Coordinates of C-alpha atoms and ligand atoms in Angstrom, one line a residue:
M1 CA 25.5 26.1 -41.1
S2 CA 26.6 28.0 -44.2
D3 CA 24.4 28.6 -47.2
E4 CA 26.5 26.2 -49.2
E5 CA 26.1 23.4 -46.7
N6 CA 22.4 24.1 -46.6
E7 CA 22.1 23.9 -50.4
A8 CA 24.0 20.6 -50.4
R9 CA 21.8 19.2 -47.7
K10 CA 18.7 19.7 -49.8
K11 CA 20.2 17.9 -52.7
P12 CA 19.6 14.2 -52.7
G13 CA 22.5 11.7 -52.7
T14 CA 23.0 9.0 -55.4
T15 CA 20.6 6.4 -53.8
A16 CA 18.0 9.1 -53.4
R17 CA 18.4 10.2 -57.0
L18 CA 18.0 6.7 -58.3
S19 CA 14.8 6.2 -56.2
L20 CA 13.5 9.5 -57.5
G21 CA 14.3 8.3 -61.0
A22 CA 12.4 5.1 -60.4
L23 CA 9.5 7.2 -59.1
S24 CA 9.7 9.3 -62.3
G25 CA 9.4 6.1 -64.2
L26 CA 6.1 5.1 -62.7
P27 CA 4.0 8.1 -63.9
A28 CA 5.8 7.9 -67.3
G29 CA 5.2 4.2 -67.5
G30 CA 1.6 4.9 -66.5
T31 CA 1.1 7.6 -69.1
A32 CA 2.2 5.4 -72.0
P33 CA -0.5 2.6 -71.7
A34 CA -3.1 5.2 -70.5
A35 CA -2.5 7.5 -73.5
A36 CA -2.5 4.4 -75.8
E37 CA -5.8 3.3 -74.4
L38 CA -7.2 6.7 -75.2
V39 CA -5.9 6.5 -78.8
A40 CA -7.2 2.9 -79.0
A41 CA -10.7 4.2 -78.3
A42 CA -10.4 6.3 -81.5
V43 CA -8.7 3.6 -83.6
R44 CA -10.0 0.2 -82.4
P45 CA -10.4 -1.1 -78.8
Q46 CA -8.5 -4.3 -79.8
A47 CA -5.5 -2.3 -80.9
G48 CA -4.6 -1.1 -77.4
P49 CA -1.2 -2.5 -76.3
V50 CA -2.4 -4.3 -73.2
V51 CA -5.1 -6.2 -75.2
A52 CA -2.8 -6.8 -78.2
V53 CA 0.1 -8.1 -76.1
G54 CA -2.3 -10.1 -74.0
G55 CA -3.8 -11.7 -77.2
A56 CA -0.4 -12.5 -78.5
A57 CA 0.5 -14.0 -75.2
I58 CA -2.6 -16.2 -75.2
D59 CA -1.9 -17.4 -78.7
R60 CA 1.6 -18.4 -77.7
T61 CA 0.7 -20.0 -74.3
P62 CA 1.0 -23.8 -74.3
A63 CA -2.3 -25.5 -74.3
A64 CA -1.7 -27.0 -70.8
V65 CA -1.1 -23.6 -69.2
K66 CA -4.2 -22.2 -71.0
D67 CA -6.2 -25.1 -69.8
W68 CA -5.0 -24.5 -66.3
A69 CA -5.8 -20.8 -66.6
I70 CA -9.3 -21.4 -67.8
R71 CA -9.9 -23.9 -65.0
D72 CA -8.4 -22.0 -62.2
F73 CA -9.3 -18.5 -63.1
G74 CA -12.5 -19.3 -64.9
T75 CA -13.5 -16.4 -67.1
D76 CA -11.4 -14.2 -64.9
D77 CA -8.3 -15.4 -66.6
E78 CA -8.5 -12.4 -68.9
L79 CA -8.4 -10.0 -66.0
V80 CA -5.6 -11.9 -64.4
L81 CA -3.6 -11.7 -67.6
Q82 CA -4.2 -8.0 -68.1
L83 CA -3.2 -7.3 -64.5
G84 CA -0.1 -9.4 -65.1
I85 CA 0.8 -7.3 -68.1
L86 CA 0.4 -4.1 -66.1
A87 CA 2.6 -5.5 -63.4
V88 CA 5.3 -6.3 -65.9
L89 CA 5.0 -2.8 -67.4
A90 CA 5.3 -1.3 -63.9
L91 CA 8.6 -3.2 -63.4
F92 CA 9.8 -1.9 -66.8
A93 CA 8.8 1.6 -65.8
L94 CA 10.8 1.5 -62.5
T95 CA 13.9 0.1 -64.3
L96 CA 13.7 2.7 -67.1
G97 CA 13.3 5.4 -64.5
V98 CA 16.5 4.3 -62.8
L99 CA 18.3 4.1 -66.2
A100 CA 17.1 7.6 -67.1
V101 CA 18.8 9.1 -64.1
R102 CA 22.2 7.9 -65.6
H103 CA 21.3 8.3 -69.3
R104 CA 18.2 10.4 -69.8
R105 CA 18.0 9.7 -73.5
T106 CA 18.5 5.9 -73.1
G107 CA 15.8 5.7 -70.5
A108 CA 13.3 7.6 -72.7
A109 CA 14.3 5.4 -75.7
G110 CA 13.6 2.3 -73.6
V111 CA 10.0 3.5 -73.3
L112 CA 9.8 3.7 -77.1
V113 CA 11.2 0.2 -77.5
V114 CA 8.4 -1.1 -75.2
G115 CA 6.0 0.9 -77.4
A116 CA 7.4 -0.8 -80.5
V117 CA 6.7 -4.2 -79.0
G118 CA 3.1 -3.2 -78.4
A119 CA 2.8 -1.9 -82.0
E120 CA 4.2 -5.1 -83.4
A121 CA 1.7 -7.2 -81.4
A122 CA -1.2 -5.0 -82.4
T123 CA -0.5 -5.1 -86.1
S124 CA 0.2 -8.8 -86.2
R125 CA -3.1 -9.9 -84.5
P126 CA -5.2 -12.0 -86.8
D127 CA -8.1 -9.5 -86.6
S128 CA -5.8 -6.5 -87.4
T129 CA -6.4 -5.2 -90.9
S130 CA -4.7 -1.9 -90.8
L131 CA -1.3 -0.3 -89.8
T132 CA -3.3 2.3 -87.8
D133 CA -3.5 -0.4 -85.1
A134 CA 0.1 0.6 -84.3
L135 CA -0.9 4.1 -83.5
P136 CA -2.0 3.6 -79.8
S137 CA 1.3 2.0 -78.9
V138 CA 3.4 4.5 -80.8
L139 CA 1.7 7.6 -79.6
G140 CA 1.3 6.2 -76.0
S141 CA 5.0 5.4 -75.8
L142 CA 6.0 8.9 -77.2
A143 CA 3.9 10.5 -74.5
G144 CA 5.6 8.2 -71.8
A145 CA 9.1 8.8 -73.2
A146 CA 8.6 12.6 -73.2
L147 CA 7.3 12.6 -69.7
L148 CA 10.1 10.5 -68.4
Y149 CA 12.6 12.8 -70.1
C150 CA 11.1 15.9 -68.6
L151 CA 10.6 14.5 -65.1
V152 CA 14.2 13.2 -64.8
G153 CA 15.3 16.6 -66.2
R154 CA 13.9 18.2 -63.1
L155 CA 16.1 16.2 -60.8
P156 CA 19.1 18.1 -59.6
A157 CA 22.6 17.3 -60.8
A158 CA 24.5 14.7 -58.8
H159 CA 25.7 15.9 -55.4
R160 CA 29.5 16.0 -55.2
G161 CA 30.9 16.8 -51.8
G162 CA 30.3 20.5 -51.2
G163 CA 29.8 21.2 -54.9
R164 CA 27.5 24.2 -55.5
A165 CA 24.5 24.1 -57.7
G166 CA 24.5 26.6 -60.5
A167 CA 22.0 29.4 -60.5
G168 CA 18.6 28.4 -61.6
E169 CA 19.4 24.7 -61.1
G170 CA 18.0 24.7 -57.6
W171 CA 16.4 21.4 -56.7
D172 CA 12.8 22.1 -56.1
R173 CA 11.5 19.0 -54.4
C174 CA 8.0 20.4 -54.1
R175 CA 7.7 21.1 -57.9
F176 CA 9.1 17.7 -58.7
V177 CA 6.5 15.9 -56.5
L178 CA 3.8 18.1 -57.9
A179 CA 4.7 17.3 -61.5
A180 CA 5.0 13.6 -60.8
T181 CA 1.7 13.5 -59.0
A182 CA 0.0 15.5 -61.7
A183 CA 1.3 13.2 -64.3
A184 CA 0.2 10.1 -62.4
A185 CA -3.2 11.5 -61.8
A186 CA -3.5 12.5 -65.5
S187 CA -2.5 9.1 -66.7
A188 CA -5.0 7.4 -64.3
G189 CA -7.7 9.7 -65.7
E190 CA -6.7 9.1 -69.3
G191 CA -6.6 5.4 -68.8
A192 CA -10.0 5.3 -67.2
L193 CA -11.5 7.5 -69.9
G194 CA -9.9 5.4 -72.6
R195 CA -11.3 2.2 -71.0
A196 CA -14.7 3.8 -70.7
L197 CA -14.7 4.9 -74.3
N198 CA -13.6 1.5 -75.4
G199 CA -16.3 -0.1 -73.4
A200 CA -18.9 2.2 -74.8
G201 CA -17.6 1.6 -78.4
G202 CA -19.5 -0.3 -80.9
Q203 CA -22.6 2.0 -80.7
E204 CA -23.8 0.7 -84.0
A205 CA -23.4 -2.8 -82.8
V206 CA -25.3 -2.2 -79.6
A207 CA -28.0 -0.5 -81.6
S208 CA -28.2 -3.3 -84.1
R209 CA -28.7 -5.8 -81.3
K210 CA -31.3 -3.7 -79.7
N211 CA -33.2 -3.4 -83.0
T212 CA -33.1 -7.1 -83.7
D213 CA -36.5 -8.6 -83.7
L214 CA -36.3 -12.3 -83.8
P215 CA -39.2 -13.7 -85.9
P216 CA -41.2 -16.5 -84.3
P217 CA -39.4 -19.8 -85.2
A218 CA -40.8 -21.8 -88.1
S219 CA -39.9 -25.0 -86.2
R220 CA -40.5 -24.9 -82.5
A221 CA -38.5 -26.7 -79.9
P222 CA -40.4 -29.6 -78.4
A223 CA -41.9 -28.5 -75.1
V224 CA -39.7 -29.4 -72.1
P225 CA -41.5 -32.3 -70.3
R226 CA -42.7 -31.3 -66.8
G227 CA -40.6 -33.9 -65.2
A228 CA -37.3 -32.8 -66.8
Q229 CA -36.4 -31.0 -63.5
V230 CA -35.9 -33.4 -60.6
G231 CA -37.0 -30.8 -58.1
V232 CA -34.1 -31.4 -55.7
A233 CA -32.5 -28.3 -54.2
G234 CA -29.0 -27.7 -55.5
V235 CA -29.5 -29.2 -58.9
S236 CA -28.7 -26.8 -61.8
P237 CA -31.8 -25.4 -63.5
F238 CA -32.8 -27.3 -66.6
I239 CA -32.4 -24.2 -68.8
T240 CA -29.3 -22.2 -68.0
P241 CA -30.0 -18.5 -67.8
N242 CA -27.9 -16.4 -70.3
A243 CA -26.1 -14.6 -67.4
D244 CA -25.0 -17.9 -65.9
F245 CA -23.9 -19.7 -69.0
Y246 CA -20.2 -20.5 -69.0
R247 CA -18.1 -18.5 -71.4
V248 CA -14.8 -19.2 -73.2
D249 CA -13.1 -16.5 -75.4
T250 CA -9.6 -16.1 -76.5
A251 CA -10.3 -12.5 -77.4
L252 CA -9.5 -10.2 -74.5
V253 CA -11.9 -7.6 -75.8
V254 CA -14.9 -9.3 -77.3
P255 CA -15.6 -7.6 -80.6
R256 CA -19.0 -6.0 -80.9
V257 CA -20.2 -6.7 -84.4
D258 CA -22.8 -4.5 -86.1
A259 CA -25.4 -6.9 -87.4
T260 CA -26.4 -4.6 -90.3
A261 CA -22.8 -4.8 -91.6
W262 CA -22.4 -8.5 -90.9
R263 CA -21.8 -10.9 -93.7
L264 CA -21.1 -14.6 -93.9
R265 CA -19.3 -16.0 -96.9
I266 CA -19.4 -19.7 -97.8
Q267 CA -16.7 -21.0 -100.1
G268 CA -14.2 -23.7 -100.7
D269 CA -13.8 -27.3 -102.0
G270 CA -17.0 -28.6 -103.7
V271 CA -18.7 -25.3 -103.6
T272 CA -20.3 -24.8 -107.0
R273 CA -22.2 -21.6 -106.1
E274 CA -20.5 -19.3 -103.5
K275 CA -22.9 -17.6 -101.1
T276 CA -22.9 -14.5 -99.0
L277 CA -25.5 -14.2 -96.3
T278 CA -26.6 -11.0 -94.5
F279 CA -28.2 -10.9 -91.0
D280 CA -31.6 -10.1 -92.6
D281 CA -31.2 -13.0 -95.0
S282 CA -30.7 -15.2 -92.0
L283 CA -33.8 -14.0 -90.1
R284 CA -35.9 -14.5 -93.3
R285 CA -34.9 -18.1 -93.7
G286 CA -37.4 -19.6 -91.3
L287 CA -35.7 -20.2 -88.0
T288 CA -35.4 -23.5 -86.1
E289 CA -35.7 -23.5 -82.3
R290 CA -34.0 -26.3 -80.3
D291 CA -32.8 -27.0 -76.7
I292 CA -29.2 -27.9 -77.0
T293 CA -26.7 -28.6 -74.2
R294 CA -23.2 -27.3 -75.0
T295 CA -20.0 -28.0 -73.2
C296 CA -16.3 -27.2 -73.3
V297 CA -13.6 -29.7 -73.9
S298 CA -11.7 -28.2 -71.0
N299 CA -14.4 -29.2 -68.6
E300 CA -13.1 -31.6 -65.9
V301 CA -15.3 -34.4 -64.8
G302 CA -17.9 -32.7 -62.5
G303 CA -16.9 -29.3 -63.9
P304 CA -18.9 -26.2 -64.6
Y305 CA -18.3 -25.6 -68.3
V306 CA -21.6 -27.0 -69.5
G307 CA -24.9 -25.3 -70.0
N308 CA -28.3 -25.9 -71.7
A309 CA -30.1 -23.2 -73.6
R310 CA -32.9 -22.7 -76.1
W311 CA -31.3 -21.7 -79.3
T312 CA -32.9 -20.3 -82.5
G313 CA -31.1 -20.2 -85.8
V314 CA -30.7 -21.1 -89.4
R315 CA -30.4 -24.8 -90.2
L316 CA -26.6 -25.0 -90.9
A317 CA -26.8 -28.0 -93.3
D318 CA -29.0 -26.1 -95.8
L319 CA -26.3 -23.6 -96.6
P320 CA -23.5 -25.9 -97.9
E321 CA -26.3 -27.9 -99.6
E322 CA -27.5 -24.8 -101.5
C323 CA -23.9 -24.1 -102.4
G324 CA -23.6 -27.5 -104.1
V325 CA -21.6 -29.2 -101.3
R326 CA -22.0 -32.9 -100.7
P327 CA -20.8 -34.6 -97.6
P328 CA -18.0 -37.2 -98.0
S329 CA -20.5 -40.0 -97.7
R330 CA -22.1 -38.7 -100.9
G331 CA -18.8 -38.3 -102.7
G332 CA -18.0 -34.7 -101.7
P333 CA -14.3 -33.6 -101.7
A334 CA -14.4 -31.7 -98.4
D335 CA -14.4 -33.5 -95.0
Q336 CA -13.8 -30.4 -92.9
L337 CA -16.0 -27.3 -92.5
V338 CA -13.8 -24.5 -91.2
A339 CA -15.5 -21.6 -89.4
R340 CA -13.7 -18.3 -89.0
S341 CA -14.6 -15.6 -86.5
V342 CA -14.2 -11.8 -86.9
D343 CA -11.8 -12.1 -83.9
G344 CA -9.5 -14.5 -85.8
M345 CA -10.6 -17.7 -84.0
T346 CA -10.9 -20.7 -86.4
M347 CA -12.5 -24.1 -85.8
G348 CA -13.1 -27.2 -88.0
S349 CA -16.1 -29.5 -87.8
P350 CA -16.6 -32.7 -89.8
V351 CA -18.8 -31.9 -92.8
E352 CA -20.4 -35.3 -92.3
D353 CA -21.6 -34.4 -88.8
V354 CA -22.9 -31.0 -89.9
M355 CA -24.9 -32.5 -92.7
D356 CA -26.1 -35.8 -91.1
G357 CA -29.5 -34.4 -90.1
R358 CA -28.8 -33.3 -86.6
D359 CA -29.8 -29.8 -85.4
A360 CA -26.6 -28.1 -86.4
M361 CA -27.3 -24.4 -86.7
L362 CA -26.2 -20.8 -87.1
A363 CA -27.8 -19.5 -84.0
V364 CA -29.1 -15.9 -83.7
G365 CA -31.1 -16.3 -80.5
M366 CA -30.4 -17.7 -77.0
N367 CA -33.2 -18.2 -74.5
G368 CA -35.6 -15.9 -76.4
E369 CA -33.3 -13.0 -77.0
P370 CA -30.7 -12.1 -79.6
L371 CA -27.4 -13.7 -78.7
P372 CA -25.6 -11.7 -76.0
F373 CA -22.3 -10.2 -77.3
D374 CA -20.4 -12.6 -75.0
H375 CA -22.1 -15.5 -76.6
G376 CA -21.4 -14.5 -80.2
F377 CA -23.8 -11.8 -81.5
P378 CA -24.9 -11.6 -84.2
V379 CA -24.4 -15.2 -85.4
R380 CA -22.6 -18.2 -84.0
M381 CA -22.4 -21.9 -85.0
L382 CA -23.6 -24.9 -82.9
V383 CA -23.3 -28.5 -83.7
P384 CA -25.0 -30.9 -81.2
G385 CA -22.6 -33.6 -80.0
L386 CA -19.4 -31.7 -80.7
Y387 CA -17.3 -29.8 -78.2
G388 CA -17.3 -26.0 -78.4
Y389 CA -13.8 -25.6 -79.8
V390 CA -14.6 -27.7 -82.9
S391 CA -18.1 -26.4 -83.6
A392 CA -19.4 -23.4 -81.7
C393 CA -17.7 -20.5 -83.5
K394 CA -18.9 -17.1 -82.2
R395 CA -19.2 -14.0 -84.5
I396 CA -18.7 -16.3 -87.4
E397 CA -17.9 -14.5 -90.7
D398 CA -16.6 -17.2 -93.0
I399 CA -17.2 -20.8 -93.8
E400 CA -14.6 -22.7 -95.8
L401 CA -15.0 -26.3 -97.1
T402 CA -11.7 -28.0 -97.0
T403 CA -10.1 -31.2 -95.7
F404 CA -8.6 -32.2 -92.3
D405 CA -5.4 -33.0 -94.1
A406 CA -5.1 -29.5 -95.6
Y407 CA -5.9 -27.4 -92.6
D408 CA -5.5 -27.3 -88.8
A409 CA -7.7 -24.9 -86.8
Y410 CA -6.6 -22.8 -83.8
W411 CA -6.9 -25.3 -81.0
V412 CA -5.7 -28.3 -83.2
E413 CA -2.5 -26.4 -83.7
R414 CA -2.3 -26.3 -80.0
D415 CA -2.4 -30.1 -79.4
W416 CA -6.2 -30.6 -79.1
A417 CA -7.8 -33.3 -81.2
R418 CA -8.9 -32.7 -84.8
E419 CA -12.2 -34.3 -84.2
A420 CA -13.9 -34.2 -80.8
A421 CA -17.3 -35.7 -80.1
I422 CA -18.6 -34.9 -76.7
R423 CA -17.9 -37.6 -74.2
T424 CA -20.5 -38.8 -71.8
Q425 CA -20.3 -37.2 -68.4
S426 CA -22.3 -37.2 -65.2
R427 CA -22.0 -34.7 -62.5
I428 CA -23.2 -34.8 -58.9
D429 CA -24.7 -31.4 -58.1
T430 CA -25.8 -32.2 -54.6
P431 CA -24.5 -32.9 -52.0
K432 CA -21.6 -30.6 -52.6
P433 CA -18.1 -31.9 -51.9
F434 CA -17.3 -32.0 -48.2
A435 CA -20.9 -31.3 -47.3
R436 CA -22.0 -32.5 -43.8
P437 CA -25.6 -33.8 -44.3
K438 CA -27.5 -35.4 -41.4
T439 CA -28.1 -39.1 -41.2
G440 CA -31.3 -40.4 -42.8
A441 CA -32.6 -39.7 -46.3
V442 CA -30.2 -37.6 -48.3
M443 CA -31.0 -36.8 -52.0
V444 CA -28.1 -37.3 -54.3
A445 CA -28.8 -35.6 -57.6
G446 CA -27.2 -34.1 -60.7
V447 CA -27.0 -33.9 -64.4
A448 CA -25.8 -36.4 -67.0
R449 CA -25.2 -35.8 -70.6
A450 CA -24.4 -37.7 -73.7
Q451 CA -25.5 -35.2 -76.3
H452 CA -26.8 -36.6 -79.5
R453 CA -26.8 -40.1 -78.0
G454 CA -29.0 -39.7 -75.0
V455 CA -28.7 -40.9 -71.4
D456 CA -30.4 -44.2 -70.5
K457 CA -29.1 -45.0 -67.1
V458 CA -27.2 -43.4 -64.2
E459 CA -26.0 -45.4 -61.3
V460 CA -24.9 -44.3 -57.9
R461 CA -22.4 -46.1 -55.7
V462 CA -21.8 -45.3 -52.0
D463 CA -18.2 -46.2 -51.1
D464 CA -17.5 -49.7 -52.5
G465 CA -21.1 -50.8 -52.3
P466 CA -23.2 -52.1 -55.1
R467 CA -24.3 -49.8 -57.9
Q468 CA -27.8 -48.5 -57.3
E469 CA -29.9 -47.3 -60.2
A470 CA -30.7 -43.6 -60.0
T471 CA -34.2 -42.3 -61.0
L472 CA -33.9 -40.4 -64.3
A473 CA -35.9 -37.2 -64.8
A474 CA -38.0 -37.1 -67.9
E475 CA -35.9 -37.0 -71.1
D476 CA -36.3 -33.7 -73.0
T477 CA -34.4 -34.6 -76.2
R478 CA -31.2 -36.5 -77.1
G479 CA -29.6 -33.1 -77.5
T480 CA -30.0 -32.1 -73.9
W481 CA -28.7 -33.1 -70.5
R482 CA -30.8 -35.2 -68.2
Q483 CA -31.2 -34.8 -64.5
W484 CA -31.2 -37.7 -62.1
S485 CA -31.7 -38.3 -58.4
Y486 CA -31.1 -41.1 -55.9
A487 CA -32.6 -41.2 -52.3
W488 CA -29.7 -42.3 -50.1
Q489 CA -30.2 -43.6 -46.6
A490 CA -27.1 -41.9 -45.1
T491 CA -25.3 -43.5 -42.2
R492 CA -23.0 -41.6 -39.9
G493 CA -19.4 -41.2 -41.1
G494 CA -17.3 -40.3 -44.1
H495 CA -18.6 -41.5 -47.5
T496 CA -17.7 -41.3 -51.1
L497 CA -20.5 -41.0 -53.6
T498 CA -19.9 -41.8 -57.2
G499 CA -22.1 -41.2 -60.1
E500 CA -21.4 -43.9 -62.7
L501 CA -22.3 -43.6 -66.3
Q502 CA -19.4 -42.7 -68.4
T503 CA -16.3 -44.7 -68.9
E504 CA -14.7 -45.4 -65.6
K505 CA -11.1 -44.4 -66.4
R506 CA -10.6 -40.8 -65.6
T507 CA -8.9 -39.0 -68.5
R508 CA -7.4 -35.6 -68.8
T509 CA -9.1 -32.9 -70.8
V510 CA -6.3 -32.8 -73.4
P511 CA -6.6 -33.8 -76.2
D512 CA -10.3 -34.7 -76.6
G513 CA -12.1 -34.1 -73.3
A514 CA -12.3 -35.6 -69.8
G515 CA -13.9 -38.9 -69.0
G516 CA -14.4 -40.9 -65.8
W517 CA -16.7 -41.0 -62.9
H518 CA -17.5 -38.0 -60.7
S519 CA -17.1 -38.6 -57.0
V520 CA -18.0 -36.5 -54.0
V521 CA -16.8 -37.0 -50.5
V522 CA -19.2 -36.1 -47.7
T523 CA -19.3 -36.6 -43.9
V524 CA -22.7 -37.6 -42.5
E525 CA -23.3 -36.3 -39.0
Ligands
MTE601 N1 -14.9 -16.5 -81.7 C1 -14.7 -17.5 -80.8 N2 -15.6 -18.5 -80.8 C2 -15.5 -19.4 -79.8 C3 -14.5 -19.4 -78.9 C4 -13.5 -18.3 -78.9 O1 -12.6 -18.3 -78.1 N3 -13.7 -17.4 -79.9 N4 -14.4 -20.4 -77.9 C5 -15.0 -21.7 -78.2 C6 -15.1 -22.6 -77.1 S1 -13.6 -23.4 -76.7 C7 -16.2 -22.9 -76.5 S2 -16.3 -24.1 -75.3 C8 -17.5 -22.1 -76.8 C9 -18.0 -21.4 -75.6 O2 -19.2 -20.7 -76.0 P1 -19.8 -19.7 -75.0 O3 -18.8 -18.8 -74.5 O4 -21.0 -19.1 -75.7 O5 -20.4 -20.6 -73.9 O6 -17.3 -21.2 -77.8 C10 -16.4 -21.5 -78.8 N5 -16.4 -20.5 -79.8
MO602 MO1 -14.2 -25.0 -75.3

């Protein structure tokens, strides 16, 4: 074999070149978001392109899909979304790599276009206040474009018959592979470092939470009666531990707010004296402690998005009152209290409900500790009897008095009801669906809730038999869920157990919460 033939052999054909191009795209496509993540650590974690594009995607997702995502991925929906974005980016990277083999500049420019999309998303997020939020995407895509340009430049010229490569243009497979591998490893490292820095961000916020000393409440929660817990294995604990409390957030990266810098402004229709509250002001106001069961409107009948905790906070009604606000029933002009979060979330509660004497509060404590970041540190709102999306604003920073006619909050714009009082629901916690209990005495037990109204009766029905009254556990307060149990003499075979309390007709979660009986099918052996 001649030298020439040998040289030609080593040079890849067209298909091989395109594959190598695609392979160059991957490290380049990896470098862009990784470098962006690193820059985001310096600018603002929420300004990273994956988080920004993810947030924009969430805002544009139809309510039904979002509802499905919350239901089927639980709180993992955020992870699923981020992985999805990375998968799409990988596809782009492969395509741009192939493109770059034909037109080196165009391929590199493609990376910049993707960067521009990220920059647009980052600067148009509701929590973005500065154009510097574009920096992570811009710098990241510049790095990616430059890498793609260089890597593809290392590929040999196209192989044409016995054409001879010019001196110095020798195709060095080894160096190409080394360069690509190094770039891939570097971007993985950068990405990991960026993520770690982002996660470690908010030092001041973490310190401010650590240094928060909740004063003893001025008004204690009534003691939970001994018999509030039915004492049947498999029933949820009466107080849900913080770590097990369900969580719903549209923000992909939960902002960590420094309590010492936190302010809450109260303004709007009927406010005669505007007010700005600091965290210390709140702690000095004499805190109220209450057990309150909270739930999400996306909770299906029998679903897990409900929890009961001991909350401490400022009485919410006092604040508008001190600002001169009167509820509509006393002639006030505003019927909607709009809460705004630092992350851009908005929610509107009826002013009447907030001021009618129920234990609506600005909570600072959850089960004896400052609010966890995931549950709204430093301050979140709670209104007993209303679903989370119309009352439970986390990291609240602004309260505006307005009307329902004048303003639609985040979820209302997405087809959920303007006003949403919590519907009565009962859940069978045990036996679990498709359990196989033995014949004889089987305890059927669960939790029922009708926050703000109270639960007076739960009935259990086996198949189409008569309704049997369940034994209710001691009632804590009207604001909390109530456990119940029923001793069932189970006979062999398949049975359907139904806990009857709420309206019979099963309804979807959209627009104002699910209703209907919870049934569990078991086979007795
Ligand atoms: N800032 C902010 N507050 C929020 C939300 C949110 O996405 N962002 N979700 C709301 C919804 S739909 C519910 S059900 C509750 C959930 O509160 P938790 O996560 O503390 O259980 O918070 C509400 N407050
Ligand atoms: Mo919710």
